[in-house]
XYZ file of C-alpha atoms in Angstrom:
712
model
C 13.106 60.560 -41.552
C 15.024 61.802 -39.480
C 12.881 63.931 -36.727
C 15.750 65.072 -34.447
C 16.753 68.768 -34.352
C 20.779 69.861 -33.766
C 20.208 70.699 -30.419
C 18.310 67.893 -29.235
C 20.014 64.819 -26.824
C 19.615 61.389 -27.941
C 16.507 59.779 -26.038
C 17.431 58.443 -22.958
C 16.085 54.506 -24.132
C 18.471 53.028 -20.905
C 16.300 54.577 -18.537
C 13.121 52.924 -20.686
C 14.484 50.029 -19.976
C 15.036 49.053 -17.105
C 12.096 50.437 -15.460
C 10.935 48.016 -17.962
C 12.656 45.357 -17.017
C 11.429 46.107 -12.994
C 8.692 46.098 -14.244
C 8.814 43.263 -15.322
C 10.687 41.615 -12.426
C 8.015 43.235 -9.506
C 5.181 41.388 -11.789
C 6.752 38.431 -11.354
C 7.389 38.796 -7.778
C 3.598 39.542 -7.386
C 3.165 36.430 -9.225
C 5.212 33.942 -7.490
C 4.675 35.522 -4.131
C 0.472 35.461 -4.867
C -2.249 33.498 -2.958
C -3.622 32.062 -6.653
C -0.258 30.592 -7.098
C 0.053 29.153 -4.329
C -3.766 27.204 -3.613
C -2.135 27.037 -7.273
C 0.409 24.344 -6.975
C -1.085 23.268 -3.743
C -4.198 22.130 -6.400
C -1.218 20.037 -8.336
C 0.240 18.560 -5.722
C -2.833 17.094 -3.779
C -3.401 16.371 -8.004
C 0.330 14.099 -7.388
C -0.605 13.020 -4.030
C -2.858 11.269 -5.603
C -1.711 9.665 -7.957
C 0.767 8.590 -6.198
C -1.654 6.715 -3.817
C -3.693 5.136 -6.069
C -0.448 3.962 -7.948
C 1.280 1.927 -6.243
C 5.135 3.706 -6.189
C 8.893 1.935 -7.051
C 7.296 -1.168 -8.011
C 9.151 -3.020 -10.521
C 8.626 -2.797 -13.742
C 7.332 -5.425 -15.275
C 4.174 -5.288 -12.715
C 3.504 -2.423 -14.227
C 3.548 -3.796 -18.583
C 2.178 -6.052 -17.384
C -1.139 -3.715 -15.673
C -0.609 -1.448 -18.231
C -0.130 -3.509 -21.857
C 2.973 -1.536 -23.552
C 1.614 1.056 -24.695
C 0.012 3.242 -21.687
C 3.192 1.894 -19.921
C 5.504 4.180 -22.082
C 2.648 6.898 -21.752
C 2.944 7.431 -17.970
C 7.021 5.496 -17.487
C 7.382 9.543 -20.116
C 5.156 11.122 -16.503
C 6.957 9.907 -14.273
C 3.871 8.023 -12.249
C 5.879 5.019 -11.373
C 7.727 7.577 -9.162
C 5.449 10.167 -8.228
C 6.553 11.665 -5.578
C 10.880 11.722 -7.246
C 10.082 12.706 -10.810
C 11.123 16.191 -12.656
C 8.119 17.252 -12.399
C 6.616 16.954 -8.769
C 9.991 18.482 -7.320
C 9.728 21.478 -9.438
C 6.215 22.563 -8.436
C 8.004 21.553 -4.376
C 10.305 24.107 -5.831
C 8.020 26.469 -7.258
C 5.748 26.568 -3.922
C 9.170 27.398 -1.094
C 10.251 30.352 -3.923
C 6.189 31.338 -3.221
C 5.987 31.067 0.116
C 9.092 32.507 0.749
C 8.299 35.515 -1.272
C 5.344 35.917 0.538
C 6.303 35.671 3.837
C 9.523 38.087 3.231
C 7.394 40.659 1.348
C 5.216 40.874 4.940
C 6.606 39.324 6.963
C 7.963 42.503 7.878
C 4.853 44.905 7.458
C 2.977 42.287 9.899
C 5.608 42.696 12.845
C 5.559 46.022 12.391
C 2.444 46.231 12.687
C 2.425 44.897 16.433
C 5.070 46.745 17.298
C 2.567 49.659 16.113
C 0.392 51.214 18.784
C -2.048 53.246 15.771
C -1.560 57.057 17.585
C -2.180 58.868 15.062
C -5.855 57.836 15.190
C -7.768 61.391 15.147
C -11.199 61.544 17.745
C -13.327 62.287 13.758
C -11.984 58.850 12.427
C -13.087 57.320 15.813
C -16.666 58.194 14.997
C -15.965 55.781 11.631
C -16.176 52.885 13.370
C -18.860 50.494 13.506
C -18.293 49.525 16.987
C -18.518 52.657 19.035
C -19.975 53.762 22.336
C -19.557 58.069 23.647
C -20.845 58.920 26.959
C -19.608 61.926 29.628
C -18.466 61.802 33.444
C -18.821 64.413 35.505
C -15.177 63.099 36.897
C -11.912 65.034 35.780
C -9.999 63.774 32.653
C -7.195 62.125 35.370
C -9.366 60.575 36.930
C -10.752 58.950 33.621
C -7.955 58.223 32.464
C -6.358 56.699 35.286
C -9.646 54.699 36.209
C -9.502 53.504 32.289
C -6.568 52.451 32.206
C -6.185 50.345 35.858
C -9.008 48.261 34.369
C -8.166 47.795 31.288
C -4.163 45.857 32.782
C -7.350 43.575 34.142
C -7.803 42.014 31.334
C -4.983 41.852 29.737
C -5.065 44.898 27.174
C -1.102 46.710 27.010
C -1.639 50.369 26.587
C -0.171 53.533 25.068
C -0.773 56.833 26.972
C -0.979 59.936 23.921
C -1.163 63.447 25.283
C -3.183 65.534 22.739
C -3.801 68.852 22.338
C -7.317 68.813 25.338
C -7.598 65.323 25.210
C -5.712 61.918 25.771
C -5.892 58.709 23.648
C -5.559 55.304 24.875
C -3.756 53.653 22.396
C -4.489 49.955 24.085
C -4.364 46.029 21.933
C -3.814 42.547 22.773
C -3.524 39.341 21.067
C -0.984 40.980 18.785
C 0.658 38.003 17.894
C -2.240 36.149 15.900
C -0.023 38.075 13.489
C 3.035 35.390 14.610
C 0.323 32.864 13.650
C 0.654 33.395 9.322
C 4.734 33.955 10.147
C 4.639 30.543 11.466
C 2.949 29.189 10.018
C 4.289 29.906 5.883
C 7.119 29.269 7.211
C 6.256 26.108 8.748
C 5.138 25.404 4.945
C 8.888 26.434 3.495
C 10.487 24.597 6.205
C 8.940 21.316 6.057
C 9.230 21.691 2.117
C 13.042 21.531 2.605
C 12.548 19.169 5.107
C 10.879 17.157 1.989
C 13.783 17.791 -0.455
C 16.301 17.038 2.122
C 15.417 12.878 2.242
C 14.858 13.326 -1.306
C 16.204 11.052 -4.371
C 17.825 14.477 -5.454
C 21.308 13.808 -4.365
C 21.321 10.699 -5.885
C 19.760 11.831 -9.280
C 22.803 13.963 -8.694
C 24.959 11.846 -8.129
C 23.786 9.606 -11.231
C 23.555 12.753 -14.006
C 27.721 14.579 -13.110
C 29.431 11.269 -11.294
C 28.788 8.269 -13.600
C 26.357 6.671 -11.328
C 24.164 4.316 -13.018
C 21.855 1.683 -12.095
C 22.842 -2.208 -11.647
C 20.677 -4.951 -13.016
C 22.667 -7.756 -12.865
C 22.802 -10.394 -10.329
C 25.735 -11.782 -8.732
C 27.606 -11.139 -5.039
C 27.309 -7.603 -3.471
C 31.046 -7.434 -2.589
C 32.063 -7.532 -5.937
C 29.396 -4.533 -7.834
C 31.307 -2.331 -10.034
C 32.254 0.954 -8.295
C 29.532 2.788 -10.536
C 26.590 1.001 -8.498
C 27.976 1.746 -5.389
C 27.062 4.758 -3.328
C 29.624 6.220 -0.570
C 29.523 7.107 2.199
C 29.242 10.264 1.993
C 25.848 9.929 0.260
C 23.435 12.660 2.698
C 20.362 10.764 2.260
C 19.573 7.312 0.818
C 16.644 5.225 1.728
C 17.221 1.111 1.342
C 16.252 -2.531 3.329
C 18.685 -4.736 4.450
C 18.121 -9.040 4.441
C 19.812 -10.349 6.114
C 19.286 -14.727 6.997
C 20.763 -15.522 10.913
C 24.203 -15.680 11.387
C 24.181 -14.126 8.053
C 26.095 -10.292 7.918
C 25.795 -6.675 5.965
C 27.415 -3.891 5.292
C 25.722 -2.286 2.928
C 21.647 -1.615 1.460
C 20.159 -1.688 -1.400
C 18.110 1.099 -3.317
C 15.496 0.524 -5.620
C 15.839 2.047 -9.203
C 13.151 2.192 -11.741
C 16.116 0.255 -14.150
C 17.568 -2.019 -11.583
C 19.351 -1.821 -7.922
C 21.428 1.208 -6.453
C 24.140 -0.865 -3.382
C 25.098 1.669 -0.786
C 27.078 1.214 0.894
C 26.902 1.651 5.413
C 29.663 2.821 8.216
C 28.895 -0.858 9.622
C 27.896 -4.254 9.750
C 24.991 -5.296 11.711
C 25.143 -9.967 11.841
C 21.984 -11.340 12.934
C 22.740 -13.170 15.482
C 19.129 -14.309 16.338
C 14.728 -13.191 14.746
C 12.633 -13.756 17.026
C 8.025 -13.982 15.724
C 5.330 -14.093 18.364
C 1.606 -14.847 17.323
C -2.179 -14.190 18.341
C -3.647 -17.090 18.525
C -5.232 -16.574 14.988
C -1.530 -17.093 13.691
C -1.111 -13.444 12.878
C 2.105 -12.249 14.602
C 2.946 -10.906 16.870
C 5.558 -9.151 17.570
C 9.003 -9.277 14.888
C 11.953 -8.817 16.425
C 15.402 -8.317 15.340
C 18.867 -9.037 17.632
C 21.476 -7.615 15.734
C 25.388 -7.035 16.609
C 27.175 -3.995 15.491
C 29.793 -3.408 14.172
C 31.576 0.172 13.234
C 34.184 0.078 10.524
C 35.821 2.888 11.853
C 36.622 1.830 15.504
C 36.020 -2.315 15.244
C 33.837 -1.498 17.582
C 31.257 -4.151 18.811
C 27.649 -3.883 19.980
C 24.742 -5.240 20.072
C 21.178 -4.209 20.163
C 17.130 -5.232 19.874
C 15.129 -3.975 16.528
C 11.876 -3.967 16.853
C 9.089 -1.927 15.473
C 8.534 1.343 15.958
C 12.075 0.579 17.735
C 14.858 1.352 15.663
C 18.019 1.301 15.804
C 19.966 4.736 15.732
C 23.513 4.750 15.174
C 26.189 8.186 13.632
C 23.151 8.835 12.330
C 21.367 6.445 9.840
C 18.459 4.636 11.185
C 17.254 0.896 10.366
C 14.739 0.357 11.185
C 12.812 -3.770 12.199
C 10.578 -3.268 8.064
C 9.448 -7.408 7.484
C 11.031 -10.509 7.782
C 11.492 -13.192 4.462
C 12.469 -16.535 3.505
C 16.941 -16.848 4.343
C 18.020 -20.276 2.963
C 15.457 -22.990 4.028
C 16.087 -25.933 2.961
C 12.591 -28.086 1.778
C 12.160 -31.837 1.355
C 9.614 -32.495 -0.750
C 7.768 -35.224 -3.007
C 6.700 -35.562 -6.457
C 3.930 -36.873 -8.200
C 3.336 -37.665 -11.424
C 0.104 -35.871 -12.926
C 0.212 -37.260 -16.380
C -0.057 -40.943 -17.802
C -0.594 -44.195 -16.342
C 2.983 -43.561 -13.743
C 1.992 -43.629 -10.138
C 5.377 -43.877 -9.038
C 7.189 -40.914 -6.323
C 10.047 -38.903 -6.526
C 12.321 -37.458 -3.094
C 13.579 -34.134 -4.285
C 15.414 -31.247 -1.435
C 15.953 -27.498 -1.796
C 17.060 -25.004 -1.420
C 14.704 -21.317 -1.369
C 16.029 -19.846 -3.671
C 17.772 -22.131 -5.505
C 16.711 -24.291 -8.553
C 16.400 -28.348 -9.362
C 16.184 -30.113 -12.182
C 13.717 -32.655 -12.394
C 15.296 -36.017 -12.769
C 14.306 -38.447 -15.560
C 10.647 -39.514 -15.342
C 9.307 -36.498 -14.099
C 9.823 -34.161 -17.307
C 13.681 -34.468 -17.285
C 13.136 -30.874 -19.268
C 11.786 -29.186 -16.839
C 13.363 -27.133 -14.003
C 12.773 -25.933 -10.191
C 12.545 -22.486 -9.256
C 11.754 -22.531 -5.059
C 10.574 -19.106 -4.996
C 7.957 -18.819 -1.541
C 8.278 -20.458 1.496
C 5.929 -20.077 5.037
C 5.875 -21.676 7.204
C 2.094 -20.587 9.163
C -0.121 -19.182 6.470
C -3.464 -16.938 8.199
C -6.241 -16.997 5.166
C -9.359 -16.608 4.769
C -10.811 -19.317 3.375
C -14.129 -18.803 1.718
C -11.243 -16.483 -0.646
C -9.077 -19.549 -0.743
C -11.352 -22.186 -0.659
C -12.203 -20.419 -4.596
C -12.302 -23.595 -7.242
C -9.765 -23.794 -10.565
C -13.347 -24.626 -12.434
C -14.601 -21.165 -11.675
C -11.653 -19.285 -14.275
C -11.024 -22.682 -16.412
C -11.343 -19.877 -19.271
C -11.793 -23.545 -21.758
C -15.217 -23.826 -19.763
C -18.743 -23.262 -21.858
C -20.819 -25.874 -19.842
C -24.355 -25.059 -20.863
C -26.283 -24.070 -17.746
C -29.127 -26.781 -17.213
C -26.089 -29.535 -17.566
C -23.812 -27.435 -15.418
C -26.469 -27.807 -12.566
C -26.740 -31.622 -13.643
C -23.550 -31.937 -12.727
C -22.726 -30.179 -9.728
C -26.401 -32.078 -8.269
C -24.056 -35.855 -8.681
C -20.972 -34.322 -7.677
C -20.979 -31.921 -5.234
C -19.263 -29.213 -6.962
C -17.183 -27.637 -4.908
C -17.799 -24.583 -7.386
C -19.840 -23.483 -3.266
C -18.721 -20.874 -1.865
C -18.022 -21.744 1.059
C -19.744 -19.483 4.806
C -17.054 -19.505 6.934
C -14.516 -16.481 6.828
C -13.366 -17.041 9.955
C -9.566 -15.819 9.573
C -7.650 -19.155 10.530
C -3.677 -20.699 10.180
C -4.137 -23.589 8.011
C 0.018 -24.622 8.029
C 2.919 -24.056 6.145
C 2.754 -23.530 2.237
C 5.660 -23.705 -0.599
C 5.584 -21.396 -3.779
C 7.481 -22.614 -6.631
C 7.819 -22.456 -10.551
C 8.365 -24.548 -12.488
C 9.606 -23.619 -16.572
C 10.501 -25.667 -19.225
C 13.359 -26.288 -21.765
C 11.650 -22.985 -23.972
C 11.598 -20.356 -20.358
C 8.325 -20.520 -19.833
C 7.484 -20.264 -16.315
C 4.090 -21.613 -14.250
C 3.750 -21.237 -11.245
C 2.373 -23.070 -8.336
C 1.381 -22.347 -4.775
C 0.559 -25.498 -2.967
C -0.413 -25.884 1.599
C 1.450 -28.675 3.679
C -1.394 -29.907 5.383
C -5.302 -30.713 4.349
C -7.852 -28.239 4.911
C -10.838 -27.852 5.632
C -13.374 -26.289 3.939
C -17.380 -26.824 2.991
C -17.181 -30.328 5.504
C -14.253 -31.751 4.590
C -10.226 -31.814 4.067
C -8.957 -30.910 0.877
C -4.993 -30.290 0.312
C -4.751 -26.275 -2.118
C -2.350 -26.572 -4.301
C -2.787 -23.106 -6.244
C -1.253 -22.531 -9.671
C -1.370 -19.118 -12.086
C 0.017 -18.204 -15.157
C 1.737 -14.818 -14.790
C 2.725 -12.975 -11.410
C -0.109 -11.140 -11.969
C -3.319 -13.681 -11.662
C -4.848 -14.301 -8.895
C -3.741 -18.329 -8.369
C -5.979 -20.698 -8.710
C -6.418 -23.580 -6.509
C -6.556 -27.023 -6.945
C -8.670 -28.357 -4.675
C -7.438 -32.644 -3.478
C -8.800 -34.533 -0.917
C -7.531 -35.915 0.924
C -7.501 -39.686 1.649
C -7.323 -41.435 6.045
C -3.668 -41.036 6.014
C -4.365 -37.339 5.210
C -2.635 -37.425 2.630
C -2.560 -37.487 -2.192
C -2.134 -40.820 -1.671
C -5.144 -42.507 -2.973
C -6.243 -39.846 -4.855
C -3.184 -39.935 -6.890
C -3.729 -43.689 -7.125
C -7.086 -42.977 -8.673
C -6.259 -39.981 -11.490
C -3.220 -42.251 -12.867
C -6.045 -45.539 -12.988
C -7.402 -43.119 -15.271
C -5.300 -42.706 -17.738
C -4.243 -46.170 -17.318
C -6.900 -48.134 -20.495
C -6.162 -51.631 -19.172
C -7.340 -50.562 -15.482
C -10.506 -48.927 -17.459
C -11.475 -51.598 -19.074
C -11.433 -53.781 -16.204
C -13.542 -51.365 -14.166
C -15.754 -51.286 -16.710
C -16.472 -55.165 -16.845
C -16.582 -54.954 -12.637
C -18.895 -51.997 -12.238
C -21.308 -54.285 -15.268
C -21.131 -57.420 -14.035
C -21.793 -55.896 -9.421
C -24.109 -54.070 -11.172
C -26.679 -56.412 -12.620
C -28.398 -58.594 -10.231
C -28.018 -62.406 -10.635
C -31.190 -63.941 -11.707
C -31.553 -61.395 -14.843
C -33.036 -62.235 -18.284
C -30.440 -61.759 -21.089
C -27.726 -61.145 -18.007
C -25.453 -61.300 -20.609
C -25.896 -59.587 -23.114
C -27.892 -56.503 -20.541
C -23.946 -57.429 -18.723
C -22.043 -56.546 -22.696
C -24.178 -53.199 -23.153
C -22.674 -52.084 -19.740
C -19.514 -52.796 -19.645
C -19.543 -51.383 -22.849
C -21.227 -47.531 -21.755
C -19.502 -47.827 -18.595
C -16.324 -48.387 -21.076
C -17.730 -45.464 -23.175
C -17.662 -43.610 -20.124
C -14.849 -43.479 -18.061
C -12.665 -42.957 -21.822
C -14.736 -39.665 -21.744
C -13.963 -38.343 -19.033
C -10.118 -40.123 -19.611
C -9.671 -38.522 -22.565
C -7.117 -36.493 -24.477
C -4.511 -34.198 -24.806
C -7.899 -31.699 -26.097
C -10.102 -32.527 -23.287
C -11.305 -34.480 -20.304
C -13.473 -34.404 -16.887
C -16.405 -33.006 -16.996
C -15.714 -30.423 -20.454
C -15.568 -33.462 -22.595
C -18.739 -35.294 -20.950
C -20.185 -31.615 -21.757
C -19.330 -32.433 -25.313
C -20.855 -35.103 -25.148
C -24.097 -34.339 -23.871
C -24.684 -31.995 -26.556
C -24.205 -34.582 -29.315
C -27.904 -35.398 -27.483
C -31.068 -34.172 -28.166
C -31.622 -31.869 -25.501
C -35.383 -32.987 -24.829
C -33.664 -35.838 -24.079
C -30.200 -34.233 -22.343
C -31.429 -33.639 -18.795
C -31.646 -38.495 -18.803
C -28.963 -38.744 -20.404
C -26.616 -36.577 -17.941
C -28.156 -38.618 -15.274
C -27.714 -42.183 -16.688
C -24.769 -41.320 -17.471
C -23.408 -39.813 -13.943
C -24.693 -42.167 -12.522
C -22.515 -45.129 -14.658
C -19.529 -42.837 -14.030
C -19.887 -42.869 -10.691
C -19.908 -46.684 -9.717
C -16.985 -47.262 -13.016
C -14.146 -44.707 -10.504
C -15.673 -46.338 -7.494
C -14.972 -50.338 -9.254
C -11.381 -48.226 -11.197
C -10.703 -47.458 -7.001
C -10.920 -51.099 -6.502
C -8.592 -52.056 -9.192
C -6.175 -49.575 -8.343
C -5.957 -50.809 -5.264
C -6.114 -54.443 -6.048
C -3.156 -53.609 -9.178
C -0.704 -52.954 -5.773
C -2.227 -54.936 -3.321
C -3.564 -53.408 -1.098
C -6.316 -54.731 0.508
C -10.484 -53.479 -0.298
C -12.228 -50.449 1.023
C -16.138 -50.341 2.255
C -17.780 -48.329 0.173
C -19.725 -45.901 3.230
C -20.701 -42.890 3.192
C -17.202 -41.403 3.939
C -15.565 -43.706 1.317
C -18.773 -42.269 -1.132
C -17.209 -38.909 -0.358
C -14.190 -39.246 -0.699
C -14.957 -40.525 -4.718
C -16.928 -37.721 -5.337
C -14.334 -34.964 -4.445
C -11.374 -36.744 -6.526
C -13.631 -37.641 -8.849
C -14.126 -33.193 -9.405
C -10.307 -32.907 -8.843
C -9.318 -35.180 -11.571
C -12.171 -33.456 -13.380
C -9.762 -30.185 -12.621
C -6.611 -31.398 -12.466
C -6.612 -30.731 -16.442
C -5.591 -26.965 -15.959
C -3.785 -27.512 -13.165
C -0.360 -26.917 -16.237
C 2.073 -28.976 -14.649
C 3.763 -32.784 -15.680
C 3.908 -33.593 -11.130
C 2.689 -32.944 -8.180
C 4.898 -31.323 -5.247
C 4.309 -32.255 -1.226
C 5.960 -31.164 0.785
C 6.628 -33.226 3.734
C 9.709 -31.709 6.085
C 11.447 -28.021 6.020
C 13.699 -26.930 7.846
C 12.991 -23.195 8.621
C 16.182 -20.105 7.814
C 14.665 -17.561 9.454
C 15.709 -13.780 7.851
C 15.358 -10.526 8.452
C 14.429 -6.853 6.045
C 15.505 -3.775 7.670
C 14.792 0.003 6.692
C 18.699 1.785 6.689
C 17.327 5.344 6.241
C 19.597 8.546 6.287
C 17.233 12.026 6.431
C 18.978 14.727 7.633
C 15.382 16.110 6.741
C 13.939 15.029 9.278
C 14.754 16.998 11.837
C 14.546 20.010 9.206
C 10.086 18.743 8.558
C 9.625 17.838 12.681
C 10.577 21.510 13.834
C 8.019 22.968 9.915
C 5.796 20.357 11.882
C 5.983 22.335 14.744
C 5.509 25.767 13.238
C 2.139 24.742 11.575
C 1.067 23.327 15.243
C 2.114 26.941 16.746
C 0.971 29.229 14.226
C -1.828 27.364 12.838
C -2.884 27.971 16.348
C -2.517 31.225 16.581
C -4.500 31.862 13.704
C -7.361 30.411 14.804
C -8.034 31.141 18.442
C -5.409 34.211 19.166
C -7.831 37.067 18.286
C -6.779 39.988 17.517
C -8.103 43.015 19.108
C -7.049 46.838 18.679
C -9.371 49.689 21.722
C -8.682 53.271 21.696
C -11.071 55.648 24.087
C -10.545 59.821 22.825
C -11.137 61.400 27.242
C -11.350 64.992 26.080
C -12.822 68.169 28.332
C -16.069 69.678 27.982
C -18.113 72.586 29.876
C -19.622 69.391 31.964
C -16.589 67.507 32.845
C -15.696 64.774 30.029
C -16.543 63.344 27.052
C -15.306 59.086 25.927
C -15.257 58.122 23.201
C -14.151 54.239 22.965
C -14.327 52.831 19.076
C -13.165 48.714 19.097
C -12.122 46.356 15.715
C -11.131 42.670 15.332
C -9.448 41.538 11.763
C -13.261 38.344 11.743
C -16.042 40.046 13.704
C -17.265 36.861 15.839
C -20.552 36.896 18.361
C -17.558 35.999 20.913
C -16.622 40.158 19.352
C -19.942 41.694 19.932
C -19.841 40.666 23.234
C -16.688 41.218 24.891
C -17.492 45.395 23.048
C -20.328 45.408 24.678
C -19.145 44.255 28.627
C -16.402 47.014 27.558
C -18.313 49.258 26.759
C -21.280 49.358 29.707
C -17.758 48.304 32.229
C -15.742 51.102 31.188
C -18.878 53.367 31.391
C -19.844 52.883 35.079
C -15.897 52.791 36.011
C -14.962 56.423 34.722
C -19.511 57.469 35.691
C -17.889 56.457 39.147
C -17.275 59.458 41.666
């Protein structure tokens, strides 16, 4: 139904819509510039920062899969938690914070500056009487003299003032600490400047190149100079942060920027050549100083210059800062000796390798395996209470009854006892490598070159783990008289030799019985059989061996007799192992050993290590025998145009906080008028923050002004 008459005009709906849009815009600006919105953003940033601190950032993706599993890995990956500070949502929050704070400054700064310039001299006498901090007094002096005396005092105590003549009265408007409002302006501006500086130094430019310029991370391997252009960033890239590793004598003109799915190569305008890498140590073996002596060649001019890059002393050239980050192995050449860990074989094999490369095991040691040389350290500062962990303590297949565990440890002096020495010590060089089989499965090993003193005995530690996410478990191989593993390897091979076990059992039975014992032959045969059985059970098979096999055997005995049986079994085993050791040495033409405390202790530890070796999981043990170290320096290369911006923001933030907390704005008014007795004065004082100091200042000012104005 149309209610419009012939003379009516159409309603002006355009104006209403414009006013509505303006209202929505005003409400939006009000929300964005409000304190509650800014606090909400800061809360989100704080939560994101906690996540970025707790969760390691920019790690290789397989590490996160191993840590969280496939499902949660995908969830966290979608949320961008593996690179929180470059996640789209974090950058969006930062952008809104910049907008919010900027709007706050734009809206309030002009008002604050106007208020700082204002004297508020339009106040009336009656308005001053409404102030909480006010005082009135009379003076017999003339109004001009009272005014002069008050102005002189205000000038002495640092107040700025303005004199306004009113009808029959004089108004003194004074102020002090107006710079307090600069604190709010500086502090809020600092937040904007710091956020802008952070955004300038973020990877937004790199993301932009990936989104619109076809740059993609490189996921393969190869020579850096031959990496295609779509994986390289040009010299015009405004900001980046990457690393370059340079071995001694080598050079680099690129930096590697790690990405979630690979790396990007950043070209540099100069070439860095590492002439020498220097490292100094404390007496404990901890690194005290490391520095890189480099030669820098400018690509544009061809000129070169030398420089020394130290920690906290970077090289800055052409807007690019080069920091000493860390150091790595640069391809050290290693000499090792391979000892078989399976079967009765005692032959050794001398091998060589280069860090970062791989070597195939030769026939006789399992030629279906490849050694990947992954780590070498010429020194290791270790806490022996941690690295002394017994591999048996983490054996998932072990199920010894607690009673038998105590019995066995009593006889063997188990290495599972924790070391109490927590002093950091340099335990010498170590070698880390992976042993990969023909199916591609790899197991990682970490072997020390020199014996380490643990629980009063020198041990050679051989670490093993199934995945990089696990900690190394260390097999303790006791060092022999020559501080080597030769005797232990000889005894290990003898345990796997049926002929030597048989001969050792016979010798043990003959040695253990008195010469004139009745029924000697019958008892000797029984004892030989017991020794043979103990050695065979200890030698085990592919499923189990060592103390685990002994435990399974003892579980078959009635529980009431297990303790006594364990004592007898271990006594026979220990005696048989001594004869087995002597038989093995005799076979190789070596002299017999004296059964003293030193060799008894060695045999005790060696027996435990042979039992643990079942879980070592390798056909060979590689002993580092020599090395030629090649050092490499890891340098962090950055271009950060936002750094100076952030510095400026920090300066403004310090000034702003100082101004807000230590500068107090005070406003003072004194209304002076004539009356029949002379002059009447009314004073009022105000401040944004009412503190004890303000109360004290008001009382002092009231007393001084009254005394001055009443003096003749």
